Short mmCIF file of C-alpha atoms in Angstrom, two decimals:
data_model
loop_
_atom_site.label_atom_id
_atom_site.label_comp_id
_atom_site.label_asym_id
_atom_site.label_seq_id
_atom_site.Cartn_x
_atom_site.Cartn_y
_atom_site.Cartn_z
CA MET Y 1 1.81 -7.40 -12.55
CA ASP Y 2 5.58 -7.49 -12.07
CA SER Y 3 7.31 -4.90 -9.87
CA LEU Y 4 9.00 -3.04 -12.73
CA THR Y 5 5.67 -2.45 -14.45
CA GLN Y 6 4.08 -1.16 -11.27
CA VAL Y 7 7.02 1.19 -10.64
CA VAL Y 8 6.93 2.77 -14.11
CA LEU Y 9 3.13 2.95 -14.13
CA GLY Y 10 3.19 4.74 -10.79
CA GLY Y 11 5.89 7.08 -12.04
CA ALA Y 12 3.95 7.91 -15.21
CA VAL Y 13 0.69 8.49 -13.33
CA GLY Y 14 2.44 10.61 -10.70
CA TYR Y 15 4.12 12.79 -13.30
CA ALA Y 16 0.88 13.19 -15.24
CA VAL Y 17 -0.88 14.50 -12.12
CA LEU Y 18 1.76 16.78 -10.60
CA GLY Y 19 4.83 16.80 -12.82
CA ASN Y 20 4.17 20.28 -14.17
CA LYS Y 21 4.25 21.64 -10.61
CA VAL Y 22 6.85 19.65 -8.64
CA GLY Y 23 8.87 18.09 -11.49
CA HIS Y 24 10.75 14.83 -10.95
CA LYS Y 25 9.41 14.46 -7.40
CA ALA Y 26 6.03 13.52 -8.83
CA ALA Y 27 7.51 10.58 -10.75
CA ILE Y 28 9.68 9.46 -7.82
CA TYR Y 29 6.80 9.42 -5.34
CA GLY Y 30 4.55 7.90 -7.97
CA ALA Y 31 7.01 5.05 -8.46
CA LEU Y 32 7.27 4.45 -4.70
CA LEU Y 33 3.51 4.50 -4.25
CA GLY Y 34 3.13 2.27 -7.30
CA THR Y 35 4.96 -0.54 -5.57
CA LEU Y 36 3.65 0.08 -2.02
CA PRO Y 37 0.62 -2.28 -2.17
CA ASP Y 38 2.84 -5.28 -2.90
CA LEU Y 39 4.68 -4.89 0.40
CA ASP Y 40 1.96 -7.07 1.90
CA VAL Y 41 4.16 -10.03 0.90
CA LEU Y 42 6.43 -9.06 3.81
CA LEU Y 43 3.70 -9.61 6.40
CA PRO Y 44 4.16 -12.62 8.72
CA TYR Y 45 1.24 -14.79 7.62
CA SER Y 46 0.48 -17.83 9.74
CA GLY Y 47 0.65 -20.34 6.90
CA GLU Y 48 1.20 -20.97 3.21
CA VAL Y 49 -2.49 -20.85 2.28
CA GLU Y 50 -2.93 -17.60 4.19
CA ALA Y 51 0.05 -16.03 2.41
CA PHE Y 52 -1.30 -17.19 -0.95
CA THR Y 53 -4.91 -16.11 -0.52
CA TYR Y 54 -4.49 -12.94 1.56
CA HIS Y 55 -1.97 -11.43 -0.88
CA ARG Y 56 -3.60 -8.63 -2.91
CA GLY Y 57 -6.08 -8.26 -0.09
CA PHE Y 58 -6.44 -5.15 2.09
CA SER Y 59 -3.37 -3.48 0.57
CA HIS Y 60 -5.02 -3.62 -2.86
CA SER Y 61 -8.44 -2.42 -1.74
CA LEU Y 62 -9.67 0.75 -3.44
CA LEU Y 63 -11.55 1.60 -0.26
CA ILE Y 64 -8.38 1.39 1.83
CA HIS Y 65 -6.55 3.49 -0.75
CA LEU Y 66 -9.23 6.16 -0.45
CA LEU Y 67 -8.97 6.18 3.34
CA ILE Y 68 -5.19 6.14 3.60
CA SER Y 69 -4.48 8.72 0.88
CA PRO Y 70 -5.12 11.80 3.10
CA PHE Y 71 -2.63 10.50 5.68
CA ILE Y 72 0.05 9.92 3.05
CA VAL Y 73 -0.63 13.40 1.64
CA TRP Y 74 -0.17 14.87 5.12
CA LEU Y 75 3.22 13.16 5.40
CA LEU Y 76 4.29 14.39 1.96
CA ILE Y 77 3.28 17.97 2.63
CA LYS Y 78 4.97 17.89 6.02
CA TYR Y 79 8.20 16.89 4.28
CA HIS Y 80 7.69 19.24 1.30
CA GLN Y 81 5.99 22.19 2.96
CA ALA Y 82 6.49 24.46 -0.05
CA THR Y 83 4.11 22.21 -2.05
CA ALA Y 84 1.21 22.54 0.42
CA ILE Y 85 -0.65 24.69 -2.11
CA TYR Y 86 -0.95 21.56 -4.27
CA LYS Y 87 -2.70 19.55 -1.57
CA LYS Y 88 -5.55 18.44 -3.84
CA HIS Y 89 -3.09 17.43 -6.55
CA TRP Y 90 -1.08 15.41 -4.03
CA PHE Y 91 -4.26 13.59 -3.03
CA TRP Y 92 -5.01 12.57 -6.61
CA LEU Y 93 -1.39 11.56 -7.15
CA VAL Y 94 -1.44 9.28 -4.10
CA PHE Y 95 -4.86 7.78 -4.70
CA LEU Y 96 -4.36 7.21 -8.42
CA CYS Y 97 -0.91 5.65 -8.02
CA LEU Y 98 -2.24 3.20 -5.41
CA SER Y 99 -5.50 2.43 -7.20
CA THR Y 100 -4.02 1.98 -10.68
CA HIS Y 101 -1.66 -0.60 -9.15
CA ALA Y 102 -4.62 -2.59 -7.85
CA ILE Y 103 -6.70 -2.20 -10.99
CA LEU Y 104 -3.79 -3.32 -13.19
CA ASP Y 105 -3.30 -6.36 -10.95
CA SER Y 106 -6.97 -7.22 -11.41
CA PHE Y 107 -6.31 -7.62 -15.14
CA THR Y 108 -4.17 -10.70 -14.37
CA VAL Y 109 -5.50 -14.11 -13.42
CA TYR Y 110 -4.32 -14.23 -9.77
CA GLY Y 111 -7.17 -12.31 -8.20
CA THR Y 112 -7.28 -8.90 -6.48
CA GLN Y 113 -9.61 -8.03 -3.60
CA LEU Y 114 -10.54 -4.55 -4.86
CA LEU Y 115 -13.47 -4.09 -2.47
CA TRP Y 116 -12.03 -5.49 0.78
CA PRO Y 117 -13.45 -5.52 3.48
CA ILE Y 118 -16.92 -5.35 1.89
CA THR Y 119 -16.07 -8.53 0.01
CA GLU Y 120 -12.99 -10.70 -0.27
CA TYR Y 121 -13.90 -11.67 -3.81
CA PRO Y 122 -10.69 -11.79 -5.89
CA PHE Y 123 -11.45 -9.88 -9.10
CA ALA Y 124 -9.51 -11.22 -12.08
CA ALA Y 125 -10.21 -10.22 -15.67
CA SER Y 126 -7.29 -12.41 -16.83
CA ASN Y 127 -6.61 -10.35 -19.95
CA LEU Y 128 -2.92 -9.69 -19.23
CA PHE Y 129 -0.04 -12.01 -18.41
CA ILE Y 130 1.81 -11.06 -15.24
CA ILE Y 131 4.77 -9.89 -17.37
CA ASP Y 132 3.93 -8.24 -20.66
CA PRO Y 133 6.69 -6.21 -22.36
CA MET Y 134 4.22 -4.68 -24.82
CA TYR Y 135 2.44 -3.00 -21.92
CA THR Y 136 5.54 -2.10 -19.91
CA LEU Y 137 7.97 -0.76 -22.54
CA PRO Y 138 6.12 2.48 -23.42
CA LEU Y 139 5.82 3.35 -19.73
CA LEU Y 140 9.45 2.45 -19.10
CA PHE Y 141 10.54 4.69 -21.97
CA ALA Y 142 8.51 7.60 -20.57
CA PHE Y 143 9.88 7.01 -17.07
CA VAL Y 144 13.46 7.20 -18.35
CA VAL Y 145 12.71 10.34 -20.38
CA ILE Y 146 11.38 12.10 -17.27
CA PHE Y 147 14.85 12.01 -15.73
CA LEU Y 148 16.85 12.89 -18.84
CA PRO Y 149 18.48 16.33 -18.73
CA ARG Y 150 17.94 19.07 -21.33
CA ILE Y 151 14.45 17.92 -22.29
CA LYS Y 152 11.79 20.56 -21.84
CA PRO Y 153 9.02 19.74 -19.33
CA ALA Y 154 6.36 20.32 -21.99
CA LYS Y 155 7.91 17.65 -24.21
CA ILE Y 156 8.30 15.26 -21.29
CA ALA Y 157 4.62 15.71 -20.47
CA LYS Y 158 3.60 14.91 -24.05
CA ILE Y 159 5.74 11.76 -24.11
CA ASN Y 160 4.40 10.68 -20.74
CA HIS Y 161 0.78 11.21 -21.74
CA PHE Y 162 1.37 9.35 -24.99
CA ALA Y 163 2.86 6.37 -23.11
CA LEU Y 164 -0.13 6.26 -20.78
CA ALA Y 165 -2.50 6.42 -23.75
CA ILE Y 166 -0.66 3.57 -25.50
CA SER Y 167 -0.79 1.43 -22.35
CA CYS Y 168 -4.54 2.03 -22.02
CA LEU Y 169 -5.10 1.14 -25.68
CA TYR Y 170 -3.13 -2.07 -25.16
CA ILE Y 171 -5.43 -3.04 -22.28
CA PHE Y 172 -8.42 -2.37 -24.53
CA TRP Y 173 -6.84 -4.55 -27.23
CA SER Y 174 -6.24 -7.40 -24.76
CA LEU Y 175 -9.87 -7.31 -23.63
CA SER Y 176 -11.01 -7.35 -27.25
CA ALA Y 177 -8.71 -10.27 -28.06
CA LYS Y 178 -10.01 -12.18 -25.04
CA PHE Y 179 -13.61 -11.63 -26.17
CA TYR Y 180 -12.70 -12.88 -29.67
CA ILE Y 181 -10.90 -15.95 -28.28
CA ASP Y 182 -13.78 -16.83 -25.94
CA LYS Y 183 -16.26 -16.77 -28.82
CA LYS Y 184 -14.04 -19.11 -30.89
CA VAL Y 185 -13.57 -21.50 -27.97
CA ALA Y 186 -17.32 -21.55 -27.27
CA ILE Y 187 -17.88 -22.72 -30.84
CA ALA Y 188 -15.18 -25.40 -30.50
CA LEU Y 189 -16.57 -26.70 -27.21
CA ASN Y 190 -20.07 -26.87 -28.65
CA ASP Y 191 -18.84 -28.71 -31.75
CA ARG Y 192 -16.98 -31.25 -29.61
CA GLN Y 193 -19.91 -31.58 -27.17
CA ILE Y 194 -17.75 -30.86 -24.13
CA GLU Y 195 -19.79 -30.04 -21.03
CA VAL Y 196 -18.39 -26.96 -19.29
CA ASP Y 197 -18.51 -26.49 -15.52
CA HIS Y 198 -15.99 -23.65 -15.43
CA TYR Y 199 -14.15 -21.88 -18.24
CA LEU Y 200 -11.12 -19.59 -18.24
CA SER Y 201 -8.96 -17.95 -20.88
CA THR Y 202 -5.69 -16.21 -20.11
CA PRO Y 203 -2.81 -14.93 -22.26
CA ALA Y 204 0.17 -17.17 -22.89
CA PRO Y 205 3.47 -15.79 -21.49
CA PHE Y 206 4.54 -12.34 -22.71
CA SER Y 207 1.87 -12.01 -25.38
CA THR Y 208 -1.81 -11.39 -26.11
CA LEU Y 209 -1.64 -13.08 -29.50
CA LEU Y 210 -1.82 -16.60 -28.05
CA TRP Y 211 -4.24 -17.62 -25.32
CA ARG Y 212 -4.34 -20.57 -22.96
CA VAL Y 213 -7.82 -21.92 -22.26
CA LEU Y 214 -8.88 -24.04 -19.34
CA VAL Y 215 -12.12 -26.00 -19.11
CA MET Y 216 -13.33 -27.84 -16.01
CA SER Y 217 -15.70 -30.64 -16.93
CA ASP Y 218 -17.06 -33.36 -14.63
CA GLY Y 219 -13.96 -34.70 -12.90
CA GLN Y 220 -11.52 -33.78 -15.61
CA TYR Y 221 -10.12 -30.65 -17.15
CA TYR Y 222 -8.97 -29.57 -20.58
CA GLU Y 223 -6.02 -27.37 -21.37
CA GLY Y 224 -5.72 -25.82 -24.80
CA TYR Y 225 -4.36 -22.95 -26.86
CA LEU Y 226 -5.77 -20.64 -29.49
CA SER Y 227 -4.08 -17.86 -31.43
CA VAL Y 228 -5.93 -14.75 -32.54
CA PHE Y 229 -5.11 -15.90 -36.08
CA ASP Y 230 -6.73 -19.33 -35.61
CA LEU Y 231 -10.14 -20.66 -36.55
CA ALA Y 232 -12.42 -22.34 -34.02
CA SER Y 233 -11.40 -25.69 -35.52
CA ASP Y 234 -7.77 -24.96 -34.58
CA VAL Y 235 -8.43 -25.06 -30.83
CA SER Y 236 -6.12 -27.69 -29.34
CA LEU Y 237 -7.53 -29.37 -26.22
CA GLU Y 238 -5.89 -32.04 -24.08
CA ALA Y 239 -7.88 -33.82 -21.37
CA TYR Y 240 -6.45 -34.51 -17.91
CA HIS Y 241 -7.94 -36.25 -14.89
CA SER Y 242 -8.40 -34.73 -11.46
CA SER Y 243 -8.94 -37.04 -8.46
CA ASP Y 244 -11.17 -34.71 -6.49
CA ALA Y 245 -12.44 -37.65 -4.38
CA LEU Y 246 -9.07 -37.65 -2.60
CA LEU Y 247 -10.28 -34.57 -0.70
CA THR Y 248 -13.41 -36.25 0.66
CA ASN Y 249 -12.02 -36.96 4.14
CA ILE Y 250 -10.55 -33.46 4.51
CA LYS Y 251 -13.14 -31.42 2.59
CA ASP Y 252 -14.20 -29.51 5.74
CA GLU Y 253 -10.68 -28.28 6.53
CA TRP Y 254 -10.24 -24.50 6.24
CA ASP Y 255 -7.16 -24.80 4.01
CA VAL Y 256 -9.01 -26.99 1.52
CA GLN Y 257 -12.10 -24.81 1.37
CA ARG Y 258 -10.05 -21.62 1.15
CA LEU Y 259 -8.07 -22.89 -1.85
CA GLN Y 260 -11.19 -24.17 -3.58
CA TRP Y 261 -12.75 -20.74 -3.16
CA PHE Y 262 -9.69 -18.73 -4.16
CA THR Y 263 -9.01 -20.78 -7.31
CA LYS Y 264 -12.68 -20.38 -8.30
CA GLY Y 265 -12.86 -24.11 -8.98
CA PHE Y 266 -9.83 -24.20 -11.29
CA TYR Y 267 -7.80 -26.78 -9.42
CA SER Y 268 -6.70 -30.36 -9.76
CA VAL Y 269 -6.08 -32.97 -7.09
CA LYS Y 270 -3.50 -35.70 -7.45
CA ALA Y 271 -1.78 -38.28 -5.28
CA GLU Y 272 2.00 -37.95 -5.43
CA GLU Y 273 3.50 -40.84 -3.49
CA GLN Y 274 1.79 -40.48 -0.08
CA ASN Y 275 0.87 -36.83 -0.50
CA ILE Y 276 -2.42 -35.32 -1.64
CA VAL Y 277 -1.60 -32.29 -3.77
CA LEU Y 278 -3.93 -29.52 -4.92
CA SER Y 279 -2.66 -27.45 -7.85
CA ASP Y 280 -3.96 -24.05 -8.94
CA LEU Y 281 -4.54 -24.60 -12.65
CA ARG Y 282 -4.82 -20.92 -13.48
CA MET Y 283 -1.10 -20.16 -13.23
CA GLY Y 284 1.44 -22.24 -15.09
CA VAL Y 285 0.84 -25.06 -17.53
CA GLU Y 286 0.20 -28.76 -17.22
CA CYS Y 287 3.14 -30.44 -15.41
CA ARG Y 288 4.45 -27.05 -14.28
CA TYR Y 289 1.92 -25.26 -12.13
CA VAL Y 290 3.31 -22.40 -10.06
CA PHE Y 291 1.23 -23.00 -6.94
CA ASN Y 292 0.81 -26.52 -5.55
CA PHE Y 293 -0.19 -27.35 -1.99
CA ILE Y 294 0.27 -30.59 -0.08
CA LEU Y 295 -2.94 -30.80 1.96
CA GLY Y 296 -3.09 -34.39 3.13
CA GLU Y 297 -1.37 -37.74 3.24
CA GLN Y 298 -2.42 -41.33 2.72
CA THR Y 299 -2.12 -43.48 5.84
CA SER Y 300 -3.28 -46.92 6.93
CA LYS Y 301 -6.37 -45.19 8.34
CA GLY Y 302 -7.11 -43.41 5.09
CA ILE Y 303 -6.42 -39.87 4.00
CA VAL Y 304 -5.77 -37.40 6.81
CA LYS Y 305 -4.90 -33.74 6.86
CA SER Y 306 -1.20 -32.96 6.93
CA GLU Y 307 0.75 -29.81 7.59
CA VAL Y 308 0.24 -27.64 4.55
CA GLU Y 309 3.31 -27.23 2.36
CA LYS Y 310 3.57 -25.13 -0.78
CA VAL Y 311 5.48 -26.66 -3.68
CA SER Y 312 6.31 -24.25 -6.51
CA GLU Y 313 7.32 -25.37 -9.97
CA ARG Y 314 9.74 -23.18 -11.89
CA PRO Y 315 8.48 -22.06 -15.31
CA ASP Y 316 9.94 -23.88 -18.30
CA PHE Y 317 11.41 -21.09 -20.41
CA SER Y 318 12.55 -23.58 -23.02
CA MET Y 319 8.98 -23.63 -24.35
CA LEU Y 320 8.99 -19.92 -25.24
CA GLY Y 321 10.17 -20.70 -28.76
CA SER Y 322 7.29 -23.13 -29.19
CA ILE Y 323 4.85 -20.51 -27.92
CA TRP Y 324 6.04 -18.09 -30.60
CA GLU Y 325 5.69 -20.78 -33.25
CA ARG Y 326 2.20 -21.70 -32.02
CA ILE Y 327 1.03 -18.12 -32.57
CA TRP Y 328 1.52 -18.53 -36.30
CA ASP Y 329 1.12 -22.29 -36.76
CA ALA Y 330 -1.87 -24.14 -35.32
CA SER Y 331 -0.17 -27.50 -35.88
CA VAL Y 332 2.46 -26.79 -33.20
CA SER Y 333 1.61 -28.71 -30.02
CA LEU Y 334 2.25 -27.24 -26.57
CA ALA Y 335 0.94 -30.31 -24.73
CA PRO Y 336 3.46 -31.71 -22.20
CA LEU Y 337 5.13 -35.04 -22.77
CA LYS Y 338 3.78 -37.73 -20.46
CA LYS Y 339 4.58 -41.39 -20.02
CA ASN Y 340 2.10 -43.53 -18.10
CA GLY Y 341 0.54 -40.33 -16.80
CA VAL Y 342 3.83 -38.99 -15.47
CA CYS Y 343 5.28 -35.74 -16.77
CA GLN Y 344 8.55 -36.10 -18.60
#
């Protein structure tokens, strides 16, 4: 999730654990710990693929959080010696602020290695968009209230607990909506006799009312949208081609295999001029995928591996109005405009 959400979640969790004993300090340290795991982006990775696939790795591992929490508690108590009597509470504050960060990240589509180093598998429930105001705003409100003067601690605690409860209920709603969407899409795919190799559903930007679905099927993929108010017959699916054969000569390269594994098969391969580009289909939309990697180039001797370069596409915020309209109207198309296969 975005940094603001992780900060206010950490603050709310910290205050819930220790706010009645150390006051504002609990929210401050909770907020700091809530953003700590994402500092792995500052590490000097050796390449673009490493930076992409090792992010949300060891720093997001629940096992590492469990091991490092006592050390962080020792530092906190050394600095705030008067709070040493709350040692157990400090432990739960630290561990819960770190672990809730990782667990919340695992609700997005990117992938979070919750059990590193036992497994590098990137867990991804994909039931929340990376920025979701409906989840963040209650926690942000509670975080602000914590620092307002002249409000009694008992009232602050009630507001904070209520915000945490609302955020948990929203996660439950998003999982329920995803289950409902998946059932509708399964009916639509069966009716249209589309063979499914891999399937994924993820919320459209800033909402859990509209969902983007992705279907990998024998050399091509389908992108579509379905609102929670739609019928199975309203599923809109557009087919696109992926030239996976372009990777044949470089299929044994570590970068190629690593991206294929990390994307869980949700990738497309295209030739753009002389470059061979692999796009992660999970994040972004057709014509504007956030993560694209140049892995090879076409030469007179065929396709050879090139120096890996990441090419990021900026999101098209002009389509937000159309997303809102699509929630309520199944006739609204979100398919990109293409001419001769080229995005317009």
